[in-house]
PDB file of C-alpha atoms in Angstrom:
ATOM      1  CA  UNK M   1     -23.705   9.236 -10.454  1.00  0.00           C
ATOM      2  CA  UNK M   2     -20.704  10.409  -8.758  1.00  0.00           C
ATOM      3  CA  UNK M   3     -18.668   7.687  -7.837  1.00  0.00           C
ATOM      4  CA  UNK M   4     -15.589   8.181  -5.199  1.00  0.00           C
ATOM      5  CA  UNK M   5     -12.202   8.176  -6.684  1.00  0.00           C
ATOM      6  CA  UNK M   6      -8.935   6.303  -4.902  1.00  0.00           C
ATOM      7  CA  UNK M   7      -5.879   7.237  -6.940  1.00  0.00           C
ATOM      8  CA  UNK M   8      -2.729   4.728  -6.969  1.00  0.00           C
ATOM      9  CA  UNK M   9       0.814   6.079  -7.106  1.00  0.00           C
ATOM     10  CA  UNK M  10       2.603   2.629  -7.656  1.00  0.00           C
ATOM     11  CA  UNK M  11       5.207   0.331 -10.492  1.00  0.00           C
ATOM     12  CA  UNK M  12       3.581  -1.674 -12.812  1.00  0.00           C
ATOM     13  CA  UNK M  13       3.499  -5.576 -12.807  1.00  0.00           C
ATOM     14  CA  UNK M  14       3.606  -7.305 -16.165  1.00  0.00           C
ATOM     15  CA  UNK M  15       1.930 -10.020 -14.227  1.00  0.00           C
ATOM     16  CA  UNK M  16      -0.682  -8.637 -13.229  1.00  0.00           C
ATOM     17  CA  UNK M  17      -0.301  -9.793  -9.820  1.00  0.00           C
ATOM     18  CA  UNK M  18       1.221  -6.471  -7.766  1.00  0.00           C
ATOM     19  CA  UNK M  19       1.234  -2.463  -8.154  1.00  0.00           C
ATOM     20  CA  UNK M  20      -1.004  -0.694 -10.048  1.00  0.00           C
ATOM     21  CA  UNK M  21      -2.402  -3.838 -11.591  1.00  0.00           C
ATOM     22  CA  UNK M  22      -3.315  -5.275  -8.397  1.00  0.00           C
ATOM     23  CA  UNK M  23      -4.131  -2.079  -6.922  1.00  0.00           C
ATOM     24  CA  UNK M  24      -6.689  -1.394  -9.709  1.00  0.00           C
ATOM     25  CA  UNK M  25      -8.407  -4.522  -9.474  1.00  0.00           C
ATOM     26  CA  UNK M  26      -8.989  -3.861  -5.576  1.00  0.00           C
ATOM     27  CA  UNK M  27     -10.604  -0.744  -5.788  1.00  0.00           C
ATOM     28  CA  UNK M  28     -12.801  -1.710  -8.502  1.00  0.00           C
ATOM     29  CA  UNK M  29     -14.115  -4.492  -6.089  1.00  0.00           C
ATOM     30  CA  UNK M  30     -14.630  -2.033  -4.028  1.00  0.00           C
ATOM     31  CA  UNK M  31     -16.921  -0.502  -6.258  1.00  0.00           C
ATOM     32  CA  UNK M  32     -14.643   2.408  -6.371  1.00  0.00           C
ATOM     33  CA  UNK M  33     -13.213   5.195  -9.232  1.00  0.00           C
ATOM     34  CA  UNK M  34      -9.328   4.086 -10.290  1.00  0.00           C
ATOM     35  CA  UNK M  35      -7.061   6.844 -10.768  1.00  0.00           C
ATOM     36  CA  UNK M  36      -3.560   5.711 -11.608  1.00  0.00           C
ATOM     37  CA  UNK M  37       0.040   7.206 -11.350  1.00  0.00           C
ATOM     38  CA  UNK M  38       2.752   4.756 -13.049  1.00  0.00           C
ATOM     39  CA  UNK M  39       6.509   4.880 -11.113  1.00  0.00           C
ATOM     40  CA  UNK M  40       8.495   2.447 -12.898  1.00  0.00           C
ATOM     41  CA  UNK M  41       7.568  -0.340 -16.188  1.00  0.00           C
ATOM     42  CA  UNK M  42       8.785  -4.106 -13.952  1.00  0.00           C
ATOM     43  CA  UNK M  43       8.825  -7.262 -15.843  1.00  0.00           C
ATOM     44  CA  UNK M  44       7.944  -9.443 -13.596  1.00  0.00           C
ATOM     45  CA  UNK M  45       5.952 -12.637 -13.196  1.00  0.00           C
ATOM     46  CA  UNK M  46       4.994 -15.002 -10.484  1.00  0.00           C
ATOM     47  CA  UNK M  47       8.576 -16.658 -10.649  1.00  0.00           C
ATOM     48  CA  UNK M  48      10.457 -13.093  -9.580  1.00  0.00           C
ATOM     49  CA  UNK M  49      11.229  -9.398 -10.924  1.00  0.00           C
ATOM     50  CA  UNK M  50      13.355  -9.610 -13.712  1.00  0.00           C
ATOM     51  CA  UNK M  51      13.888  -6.140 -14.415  1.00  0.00           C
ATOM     52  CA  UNK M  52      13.151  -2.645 -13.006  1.00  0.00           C
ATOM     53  CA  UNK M  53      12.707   0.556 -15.242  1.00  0.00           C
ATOM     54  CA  UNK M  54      12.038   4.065 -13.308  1.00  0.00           C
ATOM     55  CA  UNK M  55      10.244   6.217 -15.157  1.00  0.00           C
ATOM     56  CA  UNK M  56      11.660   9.805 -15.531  1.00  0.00           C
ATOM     57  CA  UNK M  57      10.271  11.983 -12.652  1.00  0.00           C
ATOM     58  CA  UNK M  58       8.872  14.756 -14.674  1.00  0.00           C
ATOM     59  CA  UNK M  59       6.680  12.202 -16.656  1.00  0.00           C
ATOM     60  CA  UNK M  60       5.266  10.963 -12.778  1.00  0.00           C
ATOM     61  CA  UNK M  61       4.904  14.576 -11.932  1.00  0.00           C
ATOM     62  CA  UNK M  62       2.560  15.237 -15.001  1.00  0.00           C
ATOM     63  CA  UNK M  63       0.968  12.191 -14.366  1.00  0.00           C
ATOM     64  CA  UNK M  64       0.028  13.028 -10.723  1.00  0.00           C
ATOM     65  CA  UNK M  65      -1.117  16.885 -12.383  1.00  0.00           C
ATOM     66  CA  UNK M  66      -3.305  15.483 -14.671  1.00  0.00           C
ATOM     67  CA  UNK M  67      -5.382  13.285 -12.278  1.00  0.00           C
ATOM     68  CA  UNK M  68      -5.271  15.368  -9.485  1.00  0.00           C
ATOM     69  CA  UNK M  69      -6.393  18.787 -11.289  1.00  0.00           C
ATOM     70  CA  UNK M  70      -9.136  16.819 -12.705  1.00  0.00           C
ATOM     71  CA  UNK M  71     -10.425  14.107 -10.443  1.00  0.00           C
ATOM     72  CA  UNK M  72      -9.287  15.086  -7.137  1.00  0.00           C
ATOM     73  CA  UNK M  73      -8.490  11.784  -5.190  1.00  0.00           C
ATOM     74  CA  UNK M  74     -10.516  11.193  -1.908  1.00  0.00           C
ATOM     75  CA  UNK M  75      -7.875   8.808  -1.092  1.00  0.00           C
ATOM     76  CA  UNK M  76      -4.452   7.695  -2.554  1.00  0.00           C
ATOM     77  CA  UNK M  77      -2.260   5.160  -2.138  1.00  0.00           C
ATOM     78  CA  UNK M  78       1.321   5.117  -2.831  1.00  0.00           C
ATOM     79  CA  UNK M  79       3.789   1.715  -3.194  1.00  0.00           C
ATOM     80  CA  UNK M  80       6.862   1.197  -5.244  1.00  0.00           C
ATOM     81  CA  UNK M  81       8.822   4.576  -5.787  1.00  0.00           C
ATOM     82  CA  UNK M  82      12.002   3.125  -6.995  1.00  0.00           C
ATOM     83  CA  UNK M  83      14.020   6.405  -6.827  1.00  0.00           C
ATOM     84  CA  UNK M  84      15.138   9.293  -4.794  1.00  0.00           C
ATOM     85  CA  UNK M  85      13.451  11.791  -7.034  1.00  0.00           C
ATOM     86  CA  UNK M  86      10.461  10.225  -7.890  1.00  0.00           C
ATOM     87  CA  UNK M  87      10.085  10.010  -4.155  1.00  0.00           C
ATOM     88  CA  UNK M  88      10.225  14.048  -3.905  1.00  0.00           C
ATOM     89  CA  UNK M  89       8.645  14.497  -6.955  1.00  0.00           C
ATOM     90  CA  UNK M  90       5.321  12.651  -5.584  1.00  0.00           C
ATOM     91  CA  UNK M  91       5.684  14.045  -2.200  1.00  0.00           C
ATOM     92  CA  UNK M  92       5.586  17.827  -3.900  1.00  0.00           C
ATOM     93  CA  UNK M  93       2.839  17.441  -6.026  1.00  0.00           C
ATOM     94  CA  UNK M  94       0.508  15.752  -3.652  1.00  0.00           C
ATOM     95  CA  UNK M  95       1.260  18.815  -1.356  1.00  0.00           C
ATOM     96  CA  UNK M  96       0.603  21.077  -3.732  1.00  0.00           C
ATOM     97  CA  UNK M  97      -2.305  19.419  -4.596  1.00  0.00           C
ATOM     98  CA  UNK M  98      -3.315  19.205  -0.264  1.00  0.00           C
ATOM     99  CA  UNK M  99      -4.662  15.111  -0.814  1.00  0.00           C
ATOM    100  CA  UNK M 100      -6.470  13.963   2.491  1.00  0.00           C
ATOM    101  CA  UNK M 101      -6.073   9.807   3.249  1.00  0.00           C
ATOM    102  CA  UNK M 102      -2.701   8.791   2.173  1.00  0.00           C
ATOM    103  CA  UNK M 103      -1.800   5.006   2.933  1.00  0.00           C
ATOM    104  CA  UNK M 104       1.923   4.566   2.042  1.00  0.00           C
ATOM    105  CA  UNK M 105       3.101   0.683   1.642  1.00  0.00           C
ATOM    106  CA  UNK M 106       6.940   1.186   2.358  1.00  0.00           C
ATOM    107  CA  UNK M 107       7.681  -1.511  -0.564  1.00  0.00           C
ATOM    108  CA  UNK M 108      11.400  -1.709   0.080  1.00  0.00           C
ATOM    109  CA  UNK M 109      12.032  -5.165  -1.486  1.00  0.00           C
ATOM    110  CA  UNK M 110      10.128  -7.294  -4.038  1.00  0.00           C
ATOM    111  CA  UNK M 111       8.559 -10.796  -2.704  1.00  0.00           C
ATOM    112  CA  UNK M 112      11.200 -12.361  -4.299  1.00  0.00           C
ATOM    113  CA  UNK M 113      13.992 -10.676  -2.772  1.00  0.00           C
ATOM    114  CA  UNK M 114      14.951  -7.699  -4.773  1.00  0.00           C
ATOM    115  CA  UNK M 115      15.384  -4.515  -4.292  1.00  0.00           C
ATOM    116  CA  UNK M 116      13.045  -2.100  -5.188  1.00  0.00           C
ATOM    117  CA  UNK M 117      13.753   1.496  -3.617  1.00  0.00           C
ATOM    118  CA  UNK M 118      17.704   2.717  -2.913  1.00  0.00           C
ATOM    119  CA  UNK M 119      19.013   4.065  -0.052  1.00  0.00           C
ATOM    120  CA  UNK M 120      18.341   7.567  -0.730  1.00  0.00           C
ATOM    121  CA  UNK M 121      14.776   6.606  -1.646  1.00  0.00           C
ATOM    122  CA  UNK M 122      14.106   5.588   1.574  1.00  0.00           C
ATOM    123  CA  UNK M 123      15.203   8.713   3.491  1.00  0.00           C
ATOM    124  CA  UNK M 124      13.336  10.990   1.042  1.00  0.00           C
ATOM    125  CA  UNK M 125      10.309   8.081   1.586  1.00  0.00           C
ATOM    126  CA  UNK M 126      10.525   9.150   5.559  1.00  0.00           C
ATOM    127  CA  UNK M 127      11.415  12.670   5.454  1.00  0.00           C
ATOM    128  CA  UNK M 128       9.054  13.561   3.161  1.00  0.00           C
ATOM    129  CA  UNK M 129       6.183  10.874   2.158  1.00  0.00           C
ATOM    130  CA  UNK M 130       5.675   9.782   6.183  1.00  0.00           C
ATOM    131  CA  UNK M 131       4.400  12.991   6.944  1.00  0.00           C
ATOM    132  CA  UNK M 132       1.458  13.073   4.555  1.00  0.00           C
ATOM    133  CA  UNK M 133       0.403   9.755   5.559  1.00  0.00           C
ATOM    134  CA  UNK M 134      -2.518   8.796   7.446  1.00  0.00           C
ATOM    135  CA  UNK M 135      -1.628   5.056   7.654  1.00  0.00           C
ATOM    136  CA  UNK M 136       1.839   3.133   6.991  1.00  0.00           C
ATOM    137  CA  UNK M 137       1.475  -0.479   6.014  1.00  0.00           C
ATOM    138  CA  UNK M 138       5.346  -1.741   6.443  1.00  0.00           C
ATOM    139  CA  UNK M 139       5.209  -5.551   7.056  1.00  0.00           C
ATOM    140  CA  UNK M 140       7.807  -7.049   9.544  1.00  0.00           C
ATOM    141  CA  UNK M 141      10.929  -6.730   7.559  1.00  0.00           C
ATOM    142  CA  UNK M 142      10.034  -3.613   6.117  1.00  0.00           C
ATOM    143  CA  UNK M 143       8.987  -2.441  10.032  1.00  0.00           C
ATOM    144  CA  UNK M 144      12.577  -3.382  11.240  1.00  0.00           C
ATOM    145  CA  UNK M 145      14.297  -1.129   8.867  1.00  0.00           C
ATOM    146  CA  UNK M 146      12.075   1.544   9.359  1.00  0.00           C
ATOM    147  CA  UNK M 147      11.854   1.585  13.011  1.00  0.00           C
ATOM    148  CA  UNK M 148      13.088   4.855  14.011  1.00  0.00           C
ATOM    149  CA  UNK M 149      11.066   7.351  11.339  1.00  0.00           C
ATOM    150  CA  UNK M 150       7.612   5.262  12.159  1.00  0.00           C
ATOM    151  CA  UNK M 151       8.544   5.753  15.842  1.00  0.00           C
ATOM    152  CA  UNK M 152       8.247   9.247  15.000  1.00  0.00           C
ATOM    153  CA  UNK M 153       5.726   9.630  12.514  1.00  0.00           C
ATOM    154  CA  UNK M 154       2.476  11.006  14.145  1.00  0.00           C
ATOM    155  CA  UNK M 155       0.214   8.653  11.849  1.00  0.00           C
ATOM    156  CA  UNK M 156      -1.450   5.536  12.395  1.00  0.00           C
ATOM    157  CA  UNK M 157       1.305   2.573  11.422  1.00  0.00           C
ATOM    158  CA  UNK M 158      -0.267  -1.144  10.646  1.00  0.00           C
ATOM    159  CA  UNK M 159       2.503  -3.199  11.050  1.00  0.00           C
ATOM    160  CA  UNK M 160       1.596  -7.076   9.129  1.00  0.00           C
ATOM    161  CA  UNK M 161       2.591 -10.134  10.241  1.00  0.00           C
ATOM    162  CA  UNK M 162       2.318 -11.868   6.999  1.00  0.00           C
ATOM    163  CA  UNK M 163       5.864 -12.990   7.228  1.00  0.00           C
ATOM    164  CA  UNK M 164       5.926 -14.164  10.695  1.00  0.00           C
ATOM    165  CA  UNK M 165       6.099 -18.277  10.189  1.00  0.00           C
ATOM    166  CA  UNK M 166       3.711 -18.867  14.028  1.00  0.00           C
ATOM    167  CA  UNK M 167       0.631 -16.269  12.800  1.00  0.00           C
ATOM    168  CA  UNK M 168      -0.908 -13.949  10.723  1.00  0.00           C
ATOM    169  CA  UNK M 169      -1.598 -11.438  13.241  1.00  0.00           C
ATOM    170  CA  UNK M 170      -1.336  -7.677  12.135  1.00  0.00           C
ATOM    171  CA  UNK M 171      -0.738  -4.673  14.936  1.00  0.00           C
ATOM    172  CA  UNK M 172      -2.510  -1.353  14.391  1.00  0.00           C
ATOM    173  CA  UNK M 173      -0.541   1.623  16.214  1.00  0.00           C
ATOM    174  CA  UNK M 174      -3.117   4.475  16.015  1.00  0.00           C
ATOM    175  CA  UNK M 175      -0.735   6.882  17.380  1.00  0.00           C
ATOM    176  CA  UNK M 176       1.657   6.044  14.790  1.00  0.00           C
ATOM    177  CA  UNK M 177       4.628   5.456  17.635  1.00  0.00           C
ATOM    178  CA  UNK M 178       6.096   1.841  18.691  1.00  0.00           C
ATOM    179  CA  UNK M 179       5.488   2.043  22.266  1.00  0.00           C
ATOM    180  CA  UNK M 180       8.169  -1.017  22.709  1.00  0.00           C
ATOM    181  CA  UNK M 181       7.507  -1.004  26.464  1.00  0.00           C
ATOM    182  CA  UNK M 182       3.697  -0.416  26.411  1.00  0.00           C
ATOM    183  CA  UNK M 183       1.485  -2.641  28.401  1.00  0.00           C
ATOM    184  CA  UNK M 184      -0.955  -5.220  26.178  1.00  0.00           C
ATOM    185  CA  UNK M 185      -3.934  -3.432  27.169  1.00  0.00           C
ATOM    186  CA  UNK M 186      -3.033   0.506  25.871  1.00  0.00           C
ATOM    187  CA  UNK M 187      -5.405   2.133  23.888  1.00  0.00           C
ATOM    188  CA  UNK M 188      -4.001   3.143  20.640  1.00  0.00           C
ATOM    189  CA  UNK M 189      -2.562  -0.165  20.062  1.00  0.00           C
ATOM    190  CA  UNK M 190      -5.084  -3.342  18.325  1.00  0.00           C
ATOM    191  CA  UNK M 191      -3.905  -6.192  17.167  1.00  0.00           C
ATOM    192  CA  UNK M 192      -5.869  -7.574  14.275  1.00  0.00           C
ATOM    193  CA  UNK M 193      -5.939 -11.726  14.770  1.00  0.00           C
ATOM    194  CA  UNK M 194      -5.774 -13.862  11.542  1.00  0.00           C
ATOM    195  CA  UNK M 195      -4.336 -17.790  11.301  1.00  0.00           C
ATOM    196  CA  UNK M 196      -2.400 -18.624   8.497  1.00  0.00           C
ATOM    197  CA  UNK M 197      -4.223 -19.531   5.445  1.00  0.00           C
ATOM    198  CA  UNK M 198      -3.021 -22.869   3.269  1.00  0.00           C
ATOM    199  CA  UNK M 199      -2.250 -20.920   0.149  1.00  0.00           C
ATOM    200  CA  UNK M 200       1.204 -20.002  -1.201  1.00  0.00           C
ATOM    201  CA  UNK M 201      -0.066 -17.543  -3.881  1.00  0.00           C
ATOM    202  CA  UNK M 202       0.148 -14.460  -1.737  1.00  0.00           C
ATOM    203  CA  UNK M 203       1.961 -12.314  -4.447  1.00  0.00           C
ATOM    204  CA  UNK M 204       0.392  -8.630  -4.267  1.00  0.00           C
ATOM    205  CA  UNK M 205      -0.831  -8.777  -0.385  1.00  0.00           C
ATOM    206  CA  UNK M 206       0.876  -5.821   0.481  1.00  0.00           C
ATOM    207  CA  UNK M 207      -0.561  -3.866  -2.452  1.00  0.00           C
ATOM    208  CA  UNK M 208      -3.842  -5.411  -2.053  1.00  0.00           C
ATOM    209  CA  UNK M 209      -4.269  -4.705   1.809  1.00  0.00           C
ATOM    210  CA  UNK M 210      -3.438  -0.764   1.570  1.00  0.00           C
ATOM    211  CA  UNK M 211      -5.594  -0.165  -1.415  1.00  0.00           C
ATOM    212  CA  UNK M 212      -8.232  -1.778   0.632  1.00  0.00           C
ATOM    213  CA  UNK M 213      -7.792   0.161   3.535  1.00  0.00           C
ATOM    214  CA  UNK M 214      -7.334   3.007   0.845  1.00  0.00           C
ATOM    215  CA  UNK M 215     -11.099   2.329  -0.481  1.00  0.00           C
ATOM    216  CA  UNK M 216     -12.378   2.609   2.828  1.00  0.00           C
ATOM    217  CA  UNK M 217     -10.987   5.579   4.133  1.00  0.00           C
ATOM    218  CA  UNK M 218     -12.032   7.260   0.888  1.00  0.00           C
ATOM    219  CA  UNK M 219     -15.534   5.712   1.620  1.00  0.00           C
ATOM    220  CA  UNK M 220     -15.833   7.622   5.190  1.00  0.00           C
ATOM    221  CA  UNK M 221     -14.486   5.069   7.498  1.00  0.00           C
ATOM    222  CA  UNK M 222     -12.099   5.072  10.348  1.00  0.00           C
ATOM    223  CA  UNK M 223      -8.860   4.106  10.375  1.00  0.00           C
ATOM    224  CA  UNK M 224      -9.173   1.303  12.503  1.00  0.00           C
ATOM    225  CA  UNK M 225     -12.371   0.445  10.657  1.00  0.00           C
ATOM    226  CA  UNK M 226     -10.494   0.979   7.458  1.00  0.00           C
ATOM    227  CA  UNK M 227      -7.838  -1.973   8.735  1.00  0.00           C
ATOM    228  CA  UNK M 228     -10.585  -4.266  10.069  1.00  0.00           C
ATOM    229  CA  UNK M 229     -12.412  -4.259   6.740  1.00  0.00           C
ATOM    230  CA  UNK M 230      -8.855  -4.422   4.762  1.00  0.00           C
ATOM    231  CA  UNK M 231      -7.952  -7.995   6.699  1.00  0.00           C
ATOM    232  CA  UNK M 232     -11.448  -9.368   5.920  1.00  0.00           C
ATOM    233  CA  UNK M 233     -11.305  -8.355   2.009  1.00  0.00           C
ATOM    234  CA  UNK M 234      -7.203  -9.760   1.899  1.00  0.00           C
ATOM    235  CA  UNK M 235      -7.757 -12.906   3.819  1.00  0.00           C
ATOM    236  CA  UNK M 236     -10.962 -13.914   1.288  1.00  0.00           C
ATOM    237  CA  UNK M 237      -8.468 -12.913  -1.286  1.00  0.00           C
ATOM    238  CA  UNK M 238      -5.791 -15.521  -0.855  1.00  0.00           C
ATOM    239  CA  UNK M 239      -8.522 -18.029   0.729  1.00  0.00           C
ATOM    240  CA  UNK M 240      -9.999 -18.030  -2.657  1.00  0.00           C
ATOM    241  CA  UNK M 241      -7.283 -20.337  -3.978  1.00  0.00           C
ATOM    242  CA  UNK M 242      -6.523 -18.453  -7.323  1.00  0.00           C
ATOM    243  CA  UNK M 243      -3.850 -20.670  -9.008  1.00  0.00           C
ATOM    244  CA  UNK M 244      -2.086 -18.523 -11.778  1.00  0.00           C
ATOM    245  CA  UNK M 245       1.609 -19.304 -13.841  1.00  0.00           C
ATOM    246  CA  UNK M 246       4.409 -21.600 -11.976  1.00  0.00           C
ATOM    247  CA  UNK M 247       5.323 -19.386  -8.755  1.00  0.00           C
ATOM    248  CA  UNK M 248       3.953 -17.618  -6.115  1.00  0.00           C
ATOM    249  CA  UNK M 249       0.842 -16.518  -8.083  1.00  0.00           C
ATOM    250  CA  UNK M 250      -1.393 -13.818  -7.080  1.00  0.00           C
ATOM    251  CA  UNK M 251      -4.695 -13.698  -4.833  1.00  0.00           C
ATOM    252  CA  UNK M 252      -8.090 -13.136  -6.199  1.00  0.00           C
ATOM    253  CA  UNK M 253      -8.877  -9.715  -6.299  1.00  0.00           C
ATOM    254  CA  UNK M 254     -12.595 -10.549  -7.263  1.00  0.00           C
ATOM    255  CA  UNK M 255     -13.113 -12.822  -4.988  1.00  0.00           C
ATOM    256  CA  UNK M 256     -16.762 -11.813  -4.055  1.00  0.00           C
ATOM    257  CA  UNK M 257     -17.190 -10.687  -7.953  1.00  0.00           C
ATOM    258  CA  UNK M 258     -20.876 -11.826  -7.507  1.00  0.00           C
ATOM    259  CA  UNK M 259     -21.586  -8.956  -5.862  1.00  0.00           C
ATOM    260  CA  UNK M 260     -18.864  -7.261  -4.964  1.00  0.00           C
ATOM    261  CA  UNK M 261     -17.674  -5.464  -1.926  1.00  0.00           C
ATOM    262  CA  UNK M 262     -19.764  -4.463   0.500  1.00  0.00           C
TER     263      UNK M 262
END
């Protein structure tokens, strides 16, 4: 049986809760082949990130060869880069390697407040990485900073509104450009409606919802199906109620474990 294969370029969480961990977890529910790519060892937990170790680049860069000469990725997702040339080096090898459905997560700061990718991270993350993406997943902080490479990115951009305290409400720009002055009713933009869910344990949401919309781009569907699918899977997630360690603990990747995705 061949089974489709979404690869994650991402940090590791001791926890469990973000990253690859997380990231593996959804596309198994999904029913889906894990590949994975390991940027930097965190230890972390649900209380905060405690420490941060980049791995050298040329160990990410044979990572990324290995997988991708052998199990070609039909989609990939990419989150934590921590570094400048870790940034280049994944940008390189998943040109040379010509990998369709990219979903990048711009994770510029940890849950907790720390800082996850430097300054010259970031530009190599826009000049580079934003240009092989299909879909960018920035949430409203992350969308702020970004603001003038997504306005000129020619991908689709899904900016969340996890952190907006009045709704849950994502916006999908299919053209990938903030059309600040656009009227409510232009094609190109959807807004995705969602209230807020009683649940503090939303660590890993941001992993979780791009892998999702990973899965389903690998799987054939659009990218505005992709997103509509992603905020049904990530909202059953946290409304699950996992409660795990004495913080913001993580959602529950296996929510529908019965029988999985559909």
């Amino acid at each position: 049986m061949k089974m489709k294969c979404v690869l994650t370029i991402a940090g590791s969480d001791s926890s469990g809760g973000a990253g690859i961990q997380a990231d593996i977890k959804t596309i198994c529910a999904h029913r889906l082949y894990a590949a994975s790519v390991i940027t930097a060892v965190t230890a972390q937990n649900t209380l905060g990130v405690q420490s941060v170790y980049p791995l050298p680049p040329d160990v990410v860069a044979a990572q990324l060869d290995s997988v991708c000469s052998d199990i070609p990725p039909d989609a990939v997702k990419i989150g934590m880069l921590a570094t400048a040339e870790i940034a280049e080096t994944a940008a390189r090898m998943l040109e040379h390697y010509n990998v369709r459905h990219v979903v990048l997560d711009p994770v510029l700061v940890s849950t907790s407040g720390r800082l996850l990718l430097d300054k010259d991270a970031v530009r190599v993350l826009t000049d580079r990485l934003f240009p092989l993406a299909e879909l960018i997943t920035p949430n409203l902080d992350e969308a702020a900073v970004l603001h003038d490479a997504l306005v000129r990115t020619g991908c689709a951009v899904l900016v969340k509104g996890g952190h907006n305290p009045d709704s849950a409400d994502d916006v999908l720009y299919e053209s990938g450009r903030l059309m600040e002055n656009s009227p409510a009713g232009c094609s190109g933009i959807h807004t995705f409606s969602g209230g807020r869910i009683a649940n503090p344990n939303t660590h890993g949401t941001g992993c979780t919802l791009a892998s999702a919309a990973a899965c389903r781009l690998a799987q054939g569907h659009t990218i505005m199906e992709s997103v509509l699918l992603a905020k049904q899977y990530i909202t059953g997630a946290i409304a699950a109620g996992l409660t795990v360690g004495h913080g913001r603990g993580p959602l529950d990747q296996f929510w529908e474990a019965a029988g999985g995705v559909p």
